[in-house]
């Protein structure tokens, strides 16, 4: 039996596996699905030759996450493509907010609110590493860059309060910011959503929202290649049923939602801890709709054709109303739709002049409704003629999400509601949120700090605790990763 077993091959599980293998430990990863990658997989979901990202499609953290900065995806052969417009937010009347990679160009396009946008983001963009290190920490220590933390905190309080419109005079800039905050599938004015929005918007100007050439699968493939070079192994198509399957392992890391831990550790966890996990809330969900198109989307507003990602919901008020409906357990008539057009930078995703088009819409948890008609209507609203381009579509309802990723309970792609309490205490109030009451058993999924996203930081933080507590290895995981970079070998 290996020194360490990792259950789940998402980016966090693989990040933990690579860190632990870099420390000289033997590591084996077990994945229930027939392909590894978790939320970063790519497949032909519609027609042959059309390569779609199954969950994550654009990656703001691929260049920014401390884990990926140390691992260096580019040095390991992943071609990270950066659209010149990180994200766009079309509005009625052929208008749109465009978050250019260039902050000054973004501000210039926002007219009367341009100066306000620059004042909001310039200090954060200038010190983006401090912003990332603050938001990607395990939330159990003081930030290294206190001035940046204060600037971030002041903006967080402003945008999470009735003051959120105070600095803006028109409707484009606030809609642009609200669209990115709504990634959290909760009220865009909730503090966790605002924090996510400020981070993602900062990265939109600092490094861009990366689209990997060929699909998101390139990221786990690079991690797996490194793990295998270190002697580790990944077993796919192996659904672990109990922790009893690994009696000889000194540590077991679970890239699973709390529901998965309860299943594997049935009868072994203390009652109080079980009660805490049972109180863990799963949040709003996503209905995923992928399209094969005969050509590019005919956006009405100029500049949207250059964006890798688009937020389709309309005004700030419409976003609030749509997320309010989901929170109340209803389907919004005009839902929030996140769209990605990888062909902007990666035309090889589809044959000839055709395109792949990625969307998901926010829906209530557990929804079994196919809302592709509502998605198409939202796209048509901002791109008349879209419907005529559709060659094929593939729908994964929220209720079906767990069939390809068990961590998405009820279709919750964040692996837990993004409430203030659950942001600070994921998955339960404990000083060490990664350790469980069972000796040597740790959680490393998005249900632990710092939360969802393809950044590997949950896995890296969990691996640090495993190294120290189970193997008495004090080396910083980032140092282990830097030592393994190709130029350092």
CSV table of C-alpha atoms in Angstrom, one decimal:
chain,number,residue,atom,x,y,z
A,1,UNK,CA,0.0,0.0,0.0
A,2,UNK,CA,1.2,3.5,-0.8
A,3,UNK,CA,2.2,6.0,1.9
A,4,UNK,CA,-0.7,8.2,0.8
A,5,UNK,CA,-4.0,7.6,-0.9
A,6,UNK,CA,-6.0,10.4,-2.6
A,7,UNK,CA,-9.7,9.8,-3.4
A,8,UNK,CA,-10.8,12.0,-6.3
A,9,UNK,CA,-8.7,13.3,-9.2
A,10,UNK,CA,-10.0,16.9,-9.4
A,11,UNK,CA,-7.4,19.7,-9.5
A,12,UNK,CA,-7.3,19.7,-5.7
A,13,UNK,CA,-6.7,16.0,-5.3
A,14,UNK,CA,-4.0,16.0,-7.9
A,15,UNK,CA,-2.4,19.1,-6.4
A,16,UNK,CA,-2.2,17.3,-3.1
A,17,UNK,CA,-0.8,14.2,-4.7
A,18,UNK,CA,1.9,16.1,-6.6
A,19,UNK,CA,3.0,18.0,-3.4
A,20,UNK,CA,3.2,14.7,-1.4
A,21,UNK,CA,5.0,12.8,-4.2
A,22,UNK,CA,7.4,15.7,-4.5
A,23,UNK,CA,8.3,15.1,-0.8
A,24,UNK,CA,9.4,11.6,-1.7
A,25,UNK,CA,6.2,9.8,-0.6
A,26,UNK,CA,4.5,7.0,-2.6
A,27,UNK,CA,1.1,8.2,-3.7
A,28,UNK,CA,-1.9,6.6,-5.4
A,29,UNK,CA,-5.0,8.4,-6.6
A,30,UNK,CA,-8.4,6.7,-7.1
A,31,UNK,CA,-11.0,8.2,-9.4
A,32,UNK,CA,-14.6,6.9,-9.8
A,33,UNK,CA,-15.1,8.2,-13.3
A,34,UNK,CA,-13.4,6.7,-16.4
A,35,UNK,CA,-11.4,9.8,-17.0
A,36,UNK,CA,-9.4,11.8,-14.5
A,37,UNK,CA,-9.7,15.6,-13.9
A,38,UNK,CA,-12.9,16.2,-11.9
A,39,UNK,CA,-14.1,19.6,-12.7
A,40,UNK,CA,-11.5,20.2,-15.4
A,41,UNK,CA,-12.3,17.6,-18.0
A,42,UNK,CA,-12.9,18.0,-21.7
A,43,UNK,CA,-15.0,15.7,-23.9
A,44,UNK,CA,-16.9,15.5,-27.2
A,45,UNK,CA,-20.3,16.3,-25.7
A,46,UNK,CA,-22.2,17.2,-28.9
A,47,UNK,CA,-20.7,16.1,-32.2
A,48,UNK,CA,-17.5,14.4,-33.2
A,49,UNK,CA,-14.6,16.9,-33.4
A,50,UNK,CA,-16.3,19.4,-31.0
A,51,UNK,CA,-14.3,19.5,-27.8
A,52,UNK,CA,-16.3,20.9,-24.8
A,53,UNK,CA,-15.2,21.6,-21.3
A,54,UNK,CA,-17.4,19.5,-19.0
A,55,UNK,CA,-17.3,22.0,-16.1
A,56,UNK,CA,-14.7,24.7,-15.8
A,57,UNK,CA,-13.8,26.4,-19.1
A,58,UNK,CA,-11.9,29.7,-18.3
A,59,UNK,CA,-9.3,29.8,-15.6
A,60,UNK,CA,-8.5,33.1,-13.9
A,61,UNK,CA,-6.3,31.3,-11.4
A,62,UNK,CA,-4.1,29.3,-13.9
A,63,UNK,CA,-1.5,32.0,-13.9
A,64,UNK,CA,-2.2,33.5,-10.5
A,65,UNK,CA,-2.7,30.7,-7.9
A,66,UNK,CA,0.4,30.2,-5.7
A,67,UNK,CA,0.2,26.5,-6.4
A,68,UNK,CA,0.1,27.0,-10.2
A,69,UNK,CA,2.8,29.8,-10.1
A,70,UNK,CA,5.1,27.3,-8.4
A,71,UNK,CA,4.0,24.3,-10.5
A,72,UNK,CA,4.2,26.4,-13.8
A,73,UNK,CA,1.8,24.9,-16.2
A,74,UNK,CA,3.4,26.6,-19.2
A,75,UNK,CA,6.7,25.0,-18.4
A,76,UNK,CA,5.0,21.6,-18.4
A,77,UNK,CA,3.6,22.1,-21.9
A,78,UNK,CA,0.1,23.6,-21.2
A,79,UNK,CA,-0.5,26.4,-23.8
A,80,UNK,CA,-2.3,29.0,-21.7
A,81,UNK,CA,-4.2,31.3,-24.1
A,82,UNK,CA,-5.3,34.7,-22.9
A,83,UNK,CA,-8.2,36.6,-24.6
A,84,UNK,CA,-7.7,40.3,-24.9
A,85,UNK,CA,-11.1,40.8,-23.3
A,86,UNK,CA,-11.3,38.7,-20.1
A,87,UNK,CA,-15.0,39.0,-19.7
A,88,UNK,CA,-17.9,41.0,-21.2
A,89,UNK,CA,-21.3,41.9,-20.0
A,90,UNK,CA,-23.8,42.8,-22.7
A,91,UNK,CA,-26.8,45.0,-22.0
A,92,UNK,CA,-29.9,45.8,-24.0
A,93,UNK,CA,-29.5,48.4,-26.7
A,94,UNK,CA,-26.3,46.9,-28.3
A,95,UNK,CA,-24.2,48.0,-25.3
A,96,UNK,CA,-21.6,46.1,-23.3
A,97,UNK,CA,-19.1,46.4,-20.5
A,98,UNK,CA,-15.8,45.0,-21.6
A,99,UNK,CA,-13.1,44.0,-19.1
A,100,UNK,CA,-10.0,44.3,-21.2
A,101,UNK,CA,-6.8,42.8,-20.0
A,102,UNK,CA,-5.6,46.5,-20.1
A,103,UNK,CA,-7.2,48.3,-17.2
A,104,UNK,CA,-6.8,51.7,-18.8
A,105,UNK,CA,-8.6,50.6,-21.9
A,106,UNK,CA,-11.4,49.2,-19.8
A,107,UNK,CA,-11.7,52.5,-17.9
A,108,UNK,CA,-11.7,54.5,-21.2
A,109,UNK,CA,-14.6,52.4,-22.5
A,110,UNK,CA,-16.7,53.0,-19.3
A,111,UNK,CA,-17.1,56.7,-20.0
A,112,UNK,CA,-18.3,58.6,-16.9
A,113,UNK,CA,-17.6,55.7,-14.7
A,114,UNK,CA,-14.2,54.9,-16.1
A,115,UNK,CA,-12.3,56.9,-13.4
A,116,UNK,CA,-14.3,55.1,-10.6
A,117,UNK,CA,-13.5,51.7,-12.1
A,118,UNK,CA,-9.8,52.6,-12.2
A,119,UNK,CA,-9.8,53.8,-8.6
A,120,UNK,CA,-11.6,50.6,-7.5
A,121,UNK,CA,-9.1,48.3,-9.2
A,122,UNK,CA,-5.8,50.0,-9.8
A,123,UNK,CA,-4.4,49.4,-6.3
A,124,UNK,CA,-5.6,45.7,-6.4
A,125,UNK,CA,-4.1,45.1,-9.9
A,126,UNK,CA,-0.9,46.8,-8.9
A,127,UNK,CA,-0.6,44.4,-5.9
A,128,UNK,CA,-2.4,41.4,-7.4
A,129,UNK,CA,-0.2,38.8,-5.8
A,130,UNK,CA,-1.2,40.2,-2.4
A,131,UNK,CA,-4.8,40.0,-3.3
A,132,UNK,CA,-4.4,36.3,-4.4
A,133,UNK,CA,-2.3,35.3,-1.4
A,134,UNK,CA,-5.0,36.9,0.9
A,135,UNK,CA,-8.0,35.2,-0.8
A,136,UNK,CA,-6.3,31.9,-1.5
A,137,UNK,CA,-5.0,31.4,2.1
A,138,UNK,CA,-6.4,28.9,4.5
A,139,UNK,CA,-8.1,31.8,6.4
A,140,UNK,CA,-6.2,30.8,9.6
A,141,UNK,CA,-3.3,33.3,9.6
A,142,UNK,CA,-2.7,37.0,9.1
A,143,UNK,CA,-2.0,38.1,5.5
A,144,UNK,CA,1.6,38.9,4.6
A,145,UNK,CA,0.6,42.1,2.7
A,146,UNK,CA,-1.5,44.0,5.2
A,147,UNK,CA,-1.9,47.2,3.2
A,148,UNK,CA,-3.4,45.3,0.3
A,149,UNK,CA,-5.6,43.3,2.7
A,150,UNK,CA,-7.0,46.6,4.0
A,151,UNK,CA,-7.6,48.0,0.6
A,152,UNK,CA,-9.4,44.8,-0.4
A,153,UNK,CA,-11.4,44.8,2.8
A,154,UNK,CA,-12.6,48.3,2.3
A,155,UNK,CA,-13.8,47.6,-1.2
A,156,UNK,CA,-15.4,44.4,0.0
A,157,UNK,CA,-17.4,46.2,2.6
A,158,UNK,CA,-18.4,49.0,0.1
A,159,UNK,CA,-19.6,46.6,-2.6
A,160,UNK,CA,-21.3,44.3,0.0
A,161,UNK,CA,-23.4,47.1,1.5
A,162,UNK,CA,-26.0,49.7,0.4
A,163,UNK,CA,-23.0,51.8,-0.7
A,164,UNK,CA,-22.4,49.5,-3.7
A,165,UNK,CA,-23.7,52.0,-6.2
A,166,UNK,CA,-22.2,55.0,-4.6
A,167,UNK,CA,-19.1,55.3,-6.8
A,168,UNK,CA,-21.0,54.7,-10.1
A,169,UNK,CA,-23.3,57.0,-12.1
A,170,UNK,CA,-24.3,54.9,-15.1
A,171,UNK,CA,-25.4,51.3,-15.6
A,172,UNK,CA,-22.6,49.6,-17.5
A,173,UNK,CA,-19.8,49.5,-14.9
A,174,UNK,CA,-22.0,48.2,-12.0
A,175,UNK,CA,-23.4,45.5,-14.3
A,176,UNK,CA,-19.9,44.5,-15.3
A,177,UNK,CA,-18.9,44.1,-11.7
A,178,UNK,CA,-22.1,42.4,-10.7
A,179,UNK,CA,-21.7,39.8,-13.5
A,180,UNK,CA,-18.4,38.6,-12.2
A,181,UNK,CA,-19.6,38.5,-8.5
A,182,UNK,CA,-22.6,36.4,-9.5
A,183,UNK,CA,-20.2,33.5,-10.3
A,184,UNK,CA,-20.7,32.5,-6.6
A,185,UNK,CA,-24.4,31.5,-7.3
A,186,UNK,CA,-25.7,33.7,-4.5
A,187,UNK,CA,-26.7,37.3,-4.0
A,188,UNK,CA,-24.1,39.4,-5.9
A,189,UNK,CA,-24.1,41.7,-2.8
A,190,UNK,CA,-23.3,39.0,-0.4
A,191,UNK,CA,-19.8,39.4,1.0
A,192,UNK,CA,-18.4,36.0,-0.3
A,193,UNK,CA,-19.8,36.9,-3.8
A,194,UNK,CA,-18.3,40.4,-3.7
A,195,UNK,CA,-14.9,38.9,-2.6
A,196,UNK,CA,-14.9,36.5,-5.4
A,197,UNK,CA,-15.9,39.2,-7.8
A,198,UNK,CA,-13.2,41.6,-6.7
A,199,UNK,CA,-10.6,38.8,-7.0
A,200,UNK,CA,-11.7,37.6,-10.4
A,201,UNK,CA,-12.1,41.1,-11.8
A,202,UNK,CA,-8.6,42.0,-10.5
A,203,UNK,CA,-7.1,39.0,-12.3
A,204,UNK,CA,-9.0,40.0,-15.4
A,205,UNK,CA,-6.7,43.0,-15.6
A,206,UNK,CA,-3.6,41.4,-14.0
A,207,UNK,CA,-3.0,38.2,-16.0
A,208,UNK,CA,-6.3,37.4,-17.8
A,209,UNK,CA,-8.8,34.6,-17.7
A,210,UNK,CA,-6.8,31.8,-19.3
A,211,UNK,CA,-8.3,29.3,-21.8
A,212,UNK,CA,-6.0,26.2,-22.2
A,213,UNK,CA,-5.4,25.1,-25.7
A,214,UNK,CA,-7.4,22.0,-26.4
A,215,UNK,CA,-9.5,22.3,-23.3
A,216,UNK,CA,-9.4,22.3,-19.5
A,217,UNK,CA,-8.3,18.7,-19.6
A,218,UNK,CA,-4.8,19.9,-20.3
A,219,UNK,CA,-4.4,21.1,-16.6
A,220,UNK,CA,-5.1,17.7,-14.9
A,221,UNK,CA,-3.1,16.0,-17.6
A,222,UNK,CA,-0.1,18.0,-16.7
A,223,UNK,CA,-0.5,17.3,-13.0
A,224,UNK,CA,-0.9,13.6,-13.7
A,225,UNK,CA,2.2,13.5,-15.9
A,226,UNK,CA,4.2,15.1,-13.1
A,227,UNK,CA,2.7,12.7,-10.5
A,228,UNK,CA,3.6,9.7,-12.7
A,229,UNK,CA,7.1,11.0,-13.2
A,230,UNK,CA,7.4,11.0,-9.4
A,231,UNK,CA,6.3,7.4,-9.2
A,232,UNK,CA,2.7,8.0,-8.4
A,233,UNK,CA,-0.3,6.3,-10.0
A,234,UNK,CA,-3.9,7.3,-10.9
A,235,UNK,CA,-6.5,4.6,-11.0
A,236,UNK,CA,-9.6,5.5,-13.0
A,237,UNK,CA,-13.0,3.8,-13.0
A,238,UNK,CA,-12.5,2.8,-9.3
A,239,UNK,CA,-15.3,4.0,-7.0
A,240,UNK,CA,-14.1,3.8,-3.4
A,241,UNK,CA,-16.8,2.5,-1.2
A,242,UNK,CA,-15.1,2.6,2.2
A,243,UNK,CA,-12.0,3.9,4.0
A,244,UNK,CA,-11.4,0.3,4.9
A,245,UNK,CA,-10.0,-0.3,1.5
A,246,UNK,CA,-6.7,1.4,2.5
A,247,UNK,CA,-5.6,-0.2,5.8
A,248,UNK,CA,-1.9,0.3,5.1
A,249,UNK,CA,-1.9,4.0,4.0
A,250,UNK,CA,-0.5,6.4,6.6
A,251,UNK,CA,-2.7,9.2,5.2
A,252,UNK,CA,-5.9,9.4,3.1
A,253,UNK,CA,-6.9,12.7,1.4
A,254,UNK,CA,-10.5,13.0,0.2
A,255,UNK,CA,-11.2,15.3,-2.7
A,256,UNK,CA,-14.8,14.9,-1.9
A,257,UNK,CA,-17.8,16.9,-0.7
A,258,UNK,CA,-18.7,16.3,3.0
A,259,UNK,CA,-21.4,13.9,1.7
A,260,UNK,CA,-18.6,11.7,0.3
A,261,UNK,CA,-16.8,11.7,3.6
A,262,UNK,CA,-19.9,10.6,5.4
A,263,UNK,CA,-20.4,7.8,3.0
A,264,UNK,CA,-16.8,6.4,3.1
A,265,UNK,CA,-16.5,6.7,6.9
A,266,UNK,CA,-20.0,5.4,7.8
A,267,UNK,CA,-20.2,4.6,11.5
A,268,UNK,CA,-16.6,5.8,12.3
A,269,UNK,CA,-17.0,9.5,12.8
A,270,UNK,CA,-17.9,11.1,16.1
A,271,UNK,CA,-21.6,12.1,16.4
A,272,UNK,CA,-20.9,15.8,16.9
A,273,UNK,CA,-18.7,16.0,13.8
A,274,UNK,CA,-21.4,14.1,11.8
A,275,UNK,CA,-24.0,16.5,12.9
A,276,UNK,CA,-21.8,19.4,11.8
A,277,UNK,CA,-21.3,17.9,8.3
A,278,UNK,CA,-25.1,17.2,8.1
A,279,UNK,CA,-25.7,20.9,8.7
A,280,UNK,CA,-23.3,21.8,5.8
A,281,UNK,CA,-25.5,23.6,3.2
A,282,UNK,CA,-25.3,23.0,-0.5
A,283,UNK,CA,-26.1,26.0,-2.6
A,284,UNK,CA,-27.6,27.1,-5.9
A,285,UNK,CA,-26.9,25.0,-8.8
A,286,UNK,CA,-26.1,25.0,-12.5
A,287,UNK,CA,-27.8,23.6,-15.6
A,288,UNK,CA,-25.0,23.1,-18.2
A,289,UNK,CA,-25.8,23.5,-21.9
A,290,UNK,CA,-23.1,23.1,-24.5
A,291,UNK,CA,-23.6,23.9,-28.2
A,292,UNK,CA,-22.0,23.0,-31.5
A,293,UNK,CA,-22.3,26.0,-33.7
A,294,UNK,CA,-21.8,26.5,-37.4
A,295,UNK,CA,-20.0,29.8,-36.8
A,296,UNK,CA,-19.2,32.5,-34.3
A,297,UNK,CA,-21.9,34.0,-32.1
A,298,UNK,CA,-23.3,37.2,-33.7
A,299,UNK,CA,-23.1,39.5,-30.7
A,300,UNK,CA,-24.9,42.8,-31.2
A,301,UNK,CA,-22.5,44.9,-29.0
A,302,UNK,CA,-19.1,45.6,-30.4
A,303,UNK,CA,-16.2,43.9,-28.5
A,304,UNK,CA,-18.2,40.9,-27.2
A,305,UNK,CA,-16.7,38.8,-30.1
A,306,UNK,CA,-13.3,39.2,-28.5
A,307,UNK,CA,-14.3,38.1,-25.0
A,308,UNK,CA,-13.4,34.6,-23.7
A,309,UNK,CA,-16.2,34.7,-21.1
A,310,UNK,CA,-19.6,36.6,-21.1
A,311,UNK,CA,-22.1,37.1,-18.3
A,312,UNK,CA,-25.6,37.2,-19.8
A,313,UNK,CA,-28.2,38.6,-17.4
A,314,UNK,CA,-28.7,42.3,-18.1
A,315,UNK,CA,-28.6,45.0,-15.5
A,316,UNK,CA,-27.4,44.8,-11.9
A,317,UNK,CA,-31.1,44.8,-10.8
A,318,UNK,CA,-31.8,41.9,-13.1
A,319,UNK,CA,-28.9,39.9,-11.7
A,320,UNK,CA,-30.2,40.5,-8.2
A,321,UNK,CA,-33.7,39.4,-9.2
A,322,UNK,CA,-32.4,36.2,-11.0
A,323,UNK,CA,-30.3,35.1,-8.0
A,324,UNK,CA,-33.1,36.0,-5.6
A,325,UNK,CA,-35.4,33.6,-7.5
A,326,UNK,CA,-32.8,30.8,-7.3
A,327,UNK,CA,-32.3,31.4,-3.6
A,328,UNK,CA,-36.0,31.1,-3.1
A,329,UNK,CA,-36.1,27.8,-5.0
A,330,UNK,CA,-37.6,29.2,-8.2
A,331,UNK,CA,-36.3,29.2,-11.8
A,332,UNK,CA,-35.7,32.7,-13.0
A,333,UNK,CA,-37.5,33.6,-16.2
A,334,UNK,CA,-34.3,35.3,-17.4
A,335,UNK,CA,-31.6,33.4,-15.6
A,336,UNK,CA,-28.0,34.3,-15.1
A,337,UNK,CA,-26.1,32.6,-17.9
A,338,UNK,CA,-22.3,32.3,-18.0
A,339,UNK,CA,-21.0,31.7,-21.5
A,340,UNK,CA,-17.5,30.9,-22.8
A,341,UNK,CA,-16.5,31.0,-26.4
A,342,UNK,CA,-13.1,29.2,-26.5
A,343,UNK,CA,-12.8,29.7,-30.3
A,344,UNK,CA,-11.8,33.4,-29.7
A,345,UNK,CA,-8.3,32.1,-28.9
A,346,UNK,CA,-8.5,28.3,-29.6
A,347,UNK,CA,-10.2,27.7,-33.0
A,348,UNK,CA,-9.0,24.1,-32.9
A,349,UNK,CA,-11.8,23.1,-30.5
A,350,UNK,CA,-14.1,22.6,-33.5
A,351,UNK,CA,-13.8,21.6,-37.2
A,352,UNK,CA,-13.3,24.3,-39.9
A,353,UNK,CA,-15.2,27.5,-39.2
A,354,UNK,CA,-17.5,25.9,-36.7
A,355,UNK,CA,-17.4,26.7,-32.9
A,356,UNK,CA,-18.0,25.2,-29.5
A,357,UNK,CA,-20.1,27.4,-27.2
A,358,UNK,CA,-20.2,26.7,-23.4
A,359,UNK,CA,-23.0,27.9,-21.1
A,360,UNK,CA,-24.5,27.2,-17.8
A,361,UNK,CA,-27.4,28.9,-16.1
A,362,UNK,CA,-28.1,29.2,-12.4
A,363,UNK,CA,-31.0,27.1,-11.1
A,364,UNK,CA,-32.3,25.9,-7.7
A,365,UNK,CA,-30.4,23.0,-6.2
A,366,UNK,CA,-31.6,19.6,-7.4
A,367,UNK,CA,-33.5,21.0,-10.4
A,368,UNK,CA,-34.3,18.4,-13.0
A,369,UNK,CA,-35.5,21.0,-15.5
A,370,UNK,CA,-33.9,21.3,-18.9
A,371,UNK,CA,-33.7,25.1,-19.3
A,372,UNK,CA,-31.9,25.2,-22.7
A,373,UNK,CA,-34.8,27.3,-24.1
A,374,UNK,CA,-34.2,29.9,-21.5
A,375,UNK,CA,-30.5,29.8,-22.1
A,376,UNK,CA,-31.0,30.2,-25.9
A,377,UNK,CA,-33.4,33.1,-25.3
A,378,UNK,CA,-30.8,34.9,-23.1
A,379,UNK,CA,-28.1,34.5,-25.8
A,380,UNK,CA,-30.6,35.6,-28.5
A,381,UNK,CA,-31.4,38.7,-26.5
A,382,UNK,CA,-27.8,39.9,-27.0
A,383,UNK,CA,-26.9,38.0,-30.2
A,384,UNK,CA,-29.9,37.8,-32.6
A,385,UNK,CA,-29.5,34.9,-35.0
A,386,UNK,CA,-27.7,32.6,-32.5
A,387,UNK,CA,-30.5,30.0,-32.7
A,388,UNK,CA,-29.9,29.6,-36.4
A,389,UNK,CA,-26.2,28.6,-35.8
A,390,UNK,CA,-27.0,25.6,-33.5
A,391,UNK,CA,-25.9,22.3,-35.0
A,392,UNK,CA,-26.4,20.3,-31.8
A,393,UNK,CA,-26.7,20.8,-28.1
A,394,UNK,CA,-26.0,18.8,-24.9
A,395,UNK,CA,-27.8,19.4,-21.6
A,396,UNK,CA,-26.8,18.4,-18.2
A,397,UNK,CA,-29.4,19.3,-15.6
A,398,UNK,CA,-28.5,20.2,-12.1
A,399,UNK,CA,-30.0,16.9,-10.9
A,400,UNK,CA,-27.7,15.1,-13.4
A,401,UNK,CA,-24.5,16.9,-12.4
A,402,UNK,CA,-23.5,14.3,-9.7
A,403,UNK,CA,-23.6,11.5,-12.3
A,404,UNK,CA,-20.3,12.9,-13.7
A,405,UNK,CA,-18.9,14.5,-10.6
A,406,UNK,CA,-20.3,13.3,-7.2
A,407,UNK,CA,-19.0,16.5,-5.5
A,408,UNK,CA,-21.7,18.6,-7.3
A,409,UNK,CA,-24.4,17.7,-4.8
A,410,UNK,CA,-27.7,18.7,-6.4
A,411,UNK,CA,-25.8,20.5,-9.1
A,412,UNK,CA,-23.9,22.8,-6.7
A,413,UNK,CA,-20.7,23.3,-8.6
A,414,UNK,CA,-19.2,25.2,-5.7
A,415,UNK,CA,-19.3,22.1,-3.4
A,416,UNK,CA,-21.2,24.1,-0.8
A,417,UNK,CA,-23.2,27.3,-0.5
A,418,UNK,CA,-21.1,30.4,-0.5
A,419,UNK,CA,-22.5,31.9,2.7
A,420,UNK,CA,-20.3,34.0,5.0
A,421,UNK,CA,-20.3,31.3,7.6
A,422,UNK,CA,-19.4,28.6,5.2
A,423,UNK,CA,-16.7,30.7,3.6
A,424,UNK,CA,-14.9,31.0,6.9
A,425,UNK,CA,-15.7,27.6,8.3
A,426,UNK,CA,-15.7,25.1,5.4
A,427,UNK,CA,-16.9,22.3,6.0
A,428,UNK,CA,-17.3,22.7,9.8
A,429,UNK,CA,-16.0,25.0,12.5
A,430,UNK,CA,-12.5,23.6,13.3
A,431,UNK,CA,-9.1,25.2,13.6
A,432,UNK,CA,-7.7,22.7,11.1
A,433,UNK,CA,-10.5,22.5,8.5
A,434,UNK,CA,-8.7,19.8,6.5
A,435,UNK,CA,-8.2,17.3,9.3
A,436,UNK,CA,-11.1,15.0,10.3
A,437,UNK,CA,-11.5,13.3,13.7
A,438,UNK,CA,-10.2,10.1,12.1
A,439,UNK,CA,-6.4,9.7,12.4
A,440,UNK,CA,-4.7,10.3,9.0
A,441,UNK,CA,-7.9,11.2,7.1
A,442,UNK,CA,-8.1,14.7,5.6
A,443,UNK,CA,-10.5,16.6,3.3
A,444,UNK,CA,-8.9,18.6,0.4
A,445,UNK,CA,-11.9,19.4,-1.8
A,446,UNK,CA,-13.6,22.8,-2.7
A,447,UNK,CA,-15.6,22.2,0.5
A,448,UNK,CA,-12.5,23.4,2.4
A,449,UNK,CA,-10.8,26.8,2.4
A,450,UNK,CA,-10.3,28.7,0.2
A,451,UNK,CA,-13.3,27.4,-1.6
A,452,UNK,CA,-14.2,26.6,-5.2
A,453,UNK,CA,-12.1,27.2,-8.4
A,454,UNK,CA,-9.4,25.5,-10.4
A,455,UNK,CA,-6.4,26.7,-8.3
A,456,UNK,CA,-5.2,23.6,-6.4
A,457,UNK,CA,-4.9,25.6,-3.1
A,458,UNK,CA,-7.3,23.4,-1.1
A,459,UNK,CA,-5.1,20.4,-2.0
A,460,UNK,CA,-1.9,22.2,-1.3
A,461,UNK,CA,-3.0,23.4,2.1
A,462,UNK,CA,-4.2,19.9,3.0
A,463,UNK,CA,-1.0,18.4,1.8
A,464,UNK,CA,1.0,20.8,4.1
A,465,UNK,CA,-0.9,19.5,7.1
A,466,UNK,CA,-0.4,15.9,6.1
A,467,UNK,CA,3.4,16.4,5.6
A,468,UNK,CA,3.7,18.0,9.1
A,469,UNK,CA,1.3,15.9,11.1
A,470,UNK,CA,1.7,12.4,9.6
A,471,UNK,CA,5.3,12.4,8.3
A,472,UNK,CA,7.0,15.2,10.3
A,473,UNK,CA,8.2,16.9,7.0
A,474,UNK,CA,8.4,20.7,7.5
A,475,UNK,CA,9.4,21.7,4.0
A,476,UNK,CA,7.0,24.3,2.4
A,477,UNK,CA,5.0,22.8,-0.4
A,478,UNK,CA,5.9,25.7,-2.6
A,479,UNK,CA,9.6,25.0,-2.2
A,480,UNK,CA,8.9,21.4,-3.2
A,481,UNK,CA,7.2,22.5,-6.3
A,482,UNK,CA,9.8,25.1,-7.2
A,483,UNK,CA,12.5,22.4,-6.9
A,484,UNK,CA,10.6,20.3,-9.5
A,485,UNK,CA,10.2,23.0,-12.1
A,486,UNK,CA,11.8,21.9,-15.4
A,487,UNK,CA,14.4,24.6,-15.3
A,488,UNK,CA,15.5,23.5,-11.8
A,489,UNK,CA,16.0,19.8,-12.6
